Structures are given as C-alpha cells and as structure tokens.
XYZ file of N, CA and C in Angstrom:
228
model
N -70.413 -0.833 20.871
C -69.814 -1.850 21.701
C -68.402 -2.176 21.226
N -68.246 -2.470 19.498
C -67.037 -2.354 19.352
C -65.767 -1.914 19.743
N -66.211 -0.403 19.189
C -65.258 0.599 19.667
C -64.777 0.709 21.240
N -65.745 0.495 21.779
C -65.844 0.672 23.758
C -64.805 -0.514 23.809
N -64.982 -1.532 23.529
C -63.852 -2.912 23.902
C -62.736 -2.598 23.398
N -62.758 -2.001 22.064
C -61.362 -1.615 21.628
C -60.699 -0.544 22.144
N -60.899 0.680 22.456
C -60.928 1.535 22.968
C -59.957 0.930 24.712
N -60.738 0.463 25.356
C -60.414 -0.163 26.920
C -59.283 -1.121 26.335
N -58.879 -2.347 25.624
C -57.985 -3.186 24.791
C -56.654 -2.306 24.651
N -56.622 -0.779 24.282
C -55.562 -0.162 23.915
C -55.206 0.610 25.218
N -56.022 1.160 25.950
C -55.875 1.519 27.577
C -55.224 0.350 28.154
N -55.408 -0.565 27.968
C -55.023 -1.354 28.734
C -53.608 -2.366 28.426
N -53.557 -1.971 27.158
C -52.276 -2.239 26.238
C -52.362 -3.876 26.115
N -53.432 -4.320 25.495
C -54.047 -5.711 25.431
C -54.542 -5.915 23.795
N -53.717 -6.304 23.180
C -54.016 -5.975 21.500
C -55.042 -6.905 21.716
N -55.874 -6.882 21.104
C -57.175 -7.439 20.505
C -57.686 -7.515 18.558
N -57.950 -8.630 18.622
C -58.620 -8.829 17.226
C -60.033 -9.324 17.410
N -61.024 -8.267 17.493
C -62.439 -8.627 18.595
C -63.455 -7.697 17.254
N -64.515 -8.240 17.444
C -65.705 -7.585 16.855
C -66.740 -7.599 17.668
N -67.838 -6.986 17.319
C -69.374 -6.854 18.220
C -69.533 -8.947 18.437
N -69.381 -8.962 16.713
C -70.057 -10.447 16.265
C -69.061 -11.565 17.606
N -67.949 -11.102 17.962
C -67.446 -12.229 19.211
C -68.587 -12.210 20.647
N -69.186 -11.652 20.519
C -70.031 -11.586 22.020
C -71.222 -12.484 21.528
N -71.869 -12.744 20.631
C -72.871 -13.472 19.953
C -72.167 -15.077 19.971
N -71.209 -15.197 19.523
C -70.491 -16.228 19.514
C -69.787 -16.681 20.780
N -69.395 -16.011 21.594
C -69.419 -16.451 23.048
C -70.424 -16.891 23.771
N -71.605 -16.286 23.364
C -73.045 -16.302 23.979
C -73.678 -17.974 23.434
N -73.021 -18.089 22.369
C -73.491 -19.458 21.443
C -72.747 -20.716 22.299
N -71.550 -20.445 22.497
C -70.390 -21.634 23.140
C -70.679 -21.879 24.196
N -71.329 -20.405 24.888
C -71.050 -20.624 26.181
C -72.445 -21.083 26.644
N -73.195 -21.337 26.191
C -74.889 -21.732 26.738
C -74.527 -22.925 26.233
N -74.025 -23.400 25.527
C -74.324 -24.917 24.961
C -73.310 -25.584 25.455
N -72.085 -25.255 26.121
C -71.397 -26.135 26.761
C -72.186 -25.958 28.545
N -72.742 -24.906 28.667
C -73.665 -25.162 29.647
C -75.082 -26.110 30.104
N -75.392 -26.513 28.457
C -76.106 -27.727 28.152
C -77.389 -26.807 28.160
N -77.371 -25.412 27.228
C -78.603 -25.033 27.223
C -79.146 -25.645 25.403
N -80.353 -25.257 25.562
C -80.706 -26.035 24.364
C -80.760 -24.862 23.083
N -80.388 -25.619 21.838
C -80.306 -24.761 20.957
C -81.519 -23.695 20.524
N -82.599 -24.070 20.403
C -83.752 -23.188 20.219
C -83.543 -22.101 21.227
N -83.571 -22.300 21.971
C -83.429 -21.109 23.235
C -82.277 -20.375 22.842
N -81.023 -20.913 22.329
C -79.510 -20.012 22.640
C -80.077 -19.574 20.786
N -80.433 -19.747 19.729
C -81.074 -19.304 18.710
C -81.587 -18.407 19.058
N -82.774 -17.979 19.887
C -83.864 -16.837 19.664
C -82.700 -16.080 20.525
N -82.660 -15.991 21.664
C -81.598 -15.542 22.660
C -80.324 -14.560 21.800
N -79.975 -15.456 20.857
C -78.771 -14.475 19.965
C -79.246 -14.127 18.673
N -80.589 -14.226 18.633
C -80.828 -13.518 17.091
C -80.706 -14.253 15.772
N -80.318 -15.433 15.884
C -80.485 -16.020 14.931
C -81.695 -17.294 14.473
N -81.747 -17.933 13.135
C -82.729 -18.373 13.095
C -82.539 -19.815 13.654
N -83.685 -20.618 13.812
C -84.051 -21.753 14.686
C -82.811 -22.942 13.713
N -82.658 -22.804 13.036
C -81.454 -24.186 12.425
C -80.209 -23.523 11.712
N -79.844 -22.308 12.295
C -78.813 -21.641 11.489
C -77.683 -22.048 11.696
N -77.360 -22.212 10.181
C -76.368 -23.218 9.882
C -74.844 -22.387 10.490
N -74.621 -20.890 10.713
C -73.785 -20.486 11.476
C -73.246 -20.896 12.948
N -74.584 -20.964 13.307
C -75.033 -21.537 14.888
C -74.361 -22.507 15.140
N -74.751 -23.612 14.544
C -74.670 -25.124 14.686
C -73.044 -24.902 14.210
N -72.683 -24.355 13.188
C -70.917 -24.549 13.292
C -69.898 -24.059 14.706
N -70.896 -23.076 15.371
C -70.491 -22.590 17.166
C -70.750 -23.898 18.137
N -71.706 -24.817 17.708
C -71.846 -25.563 18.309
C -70.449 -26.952 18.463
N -70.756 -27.154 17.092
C -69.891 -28.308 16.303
C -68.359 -27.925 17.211
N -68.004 -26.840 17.196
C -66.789 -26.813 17.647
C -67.060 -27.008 19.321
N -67.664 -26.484 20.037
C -67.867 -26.898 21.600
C -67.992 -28.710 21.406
N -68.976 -28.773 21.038
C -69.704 -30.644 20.804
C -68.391 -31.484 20.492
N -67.621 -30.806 19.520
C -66.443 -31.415 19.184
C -65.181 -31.686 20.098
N -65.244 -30.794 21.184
C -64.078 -30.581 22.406
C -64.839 -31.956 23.399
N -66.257 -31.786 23.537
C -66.869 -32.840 24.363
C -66.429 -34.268 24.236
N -66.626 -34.647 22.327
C -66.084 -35.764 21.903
C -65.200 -36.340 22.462
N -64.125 -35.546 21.852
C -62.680 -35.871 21.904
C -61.928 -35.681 23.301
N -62.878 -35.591 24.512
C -62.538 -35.419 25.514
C -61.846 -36.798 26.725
N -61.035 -36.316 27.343
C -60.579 -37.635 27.777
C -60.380 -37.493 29.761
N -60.786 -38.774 30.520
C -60.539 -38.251 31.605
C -59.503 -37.411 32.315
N -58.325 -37.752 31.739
C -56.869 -36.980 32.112
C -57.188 -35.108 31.437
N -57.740 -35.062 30.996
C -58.157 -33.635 30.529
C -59.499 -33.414 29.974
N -60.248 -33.318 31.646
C -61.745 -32.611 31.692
C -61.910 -31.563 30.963
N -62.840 -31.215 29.820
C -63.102 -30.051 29.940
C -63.968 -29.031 31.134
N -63.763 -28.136 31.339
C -64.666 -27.216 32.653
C -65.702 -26.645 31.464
N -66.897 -26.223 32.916
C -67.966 -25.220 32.140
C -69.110 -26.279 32.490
C-alpha cells in the first residue's frame, strides 16, 4: 500500500511524507469526529480496547471540538 501511494504521489508530482500507518490514523480521526465510539474504531483498526496511541488520535480531534467556536465550525 505504501509504495502504491507513493508511487501515484510522484506520477502525479505531489510530494508526500505518507506511510501505510497514515490510513489507520485517518481511520481513527475520522470515525470519532463522526461520533463513532471508541471500542468499535479500536477493534476496526487493530488496536487494543484503551490504546494509549488511539486515545492520543482522539485527544487531538476532541481537542479541535473543545476549542471550537461558532465563527469557525468545525465540518465532519
């Protein structure tokens, strides 16, 4: 998968600094700003039920929610 994104990135003359591990971590941001629940986005990406990796993917979405203000909605 790596290589395939990188590979298409240089076809396409789109520098990239990307690994497999960014699609796991998109998969983490993007279910939980969707308001899916963590156990589920855990088994779903392979990791364990309180992983402390996880929850730092979270912390940063949860953290945009916080600090959010009506003049700049976040989307999603």
């Amino acid at each position: 998968m790596t290589r395939t994104v990188k590979r298409i990135s240089v076809r396409a003359g789109v520098p990239l600094a990307w690994t497999g591990h960014s699609l796991r971590i998109g998969l983490a941001r993007t279910a939980r700003r969707k308001g899916k629940d963590g156990v589920a986005i855990a088994d779903q990406g392979g990791w364990a039920r309180h992983s402390r990796s996880m929850n730092g993917y979270f912390q940063r979405v949860d953290g945009w929610r916080a600090t959010n203000c009506r003049s700049h909605p976040i989307e999603g």
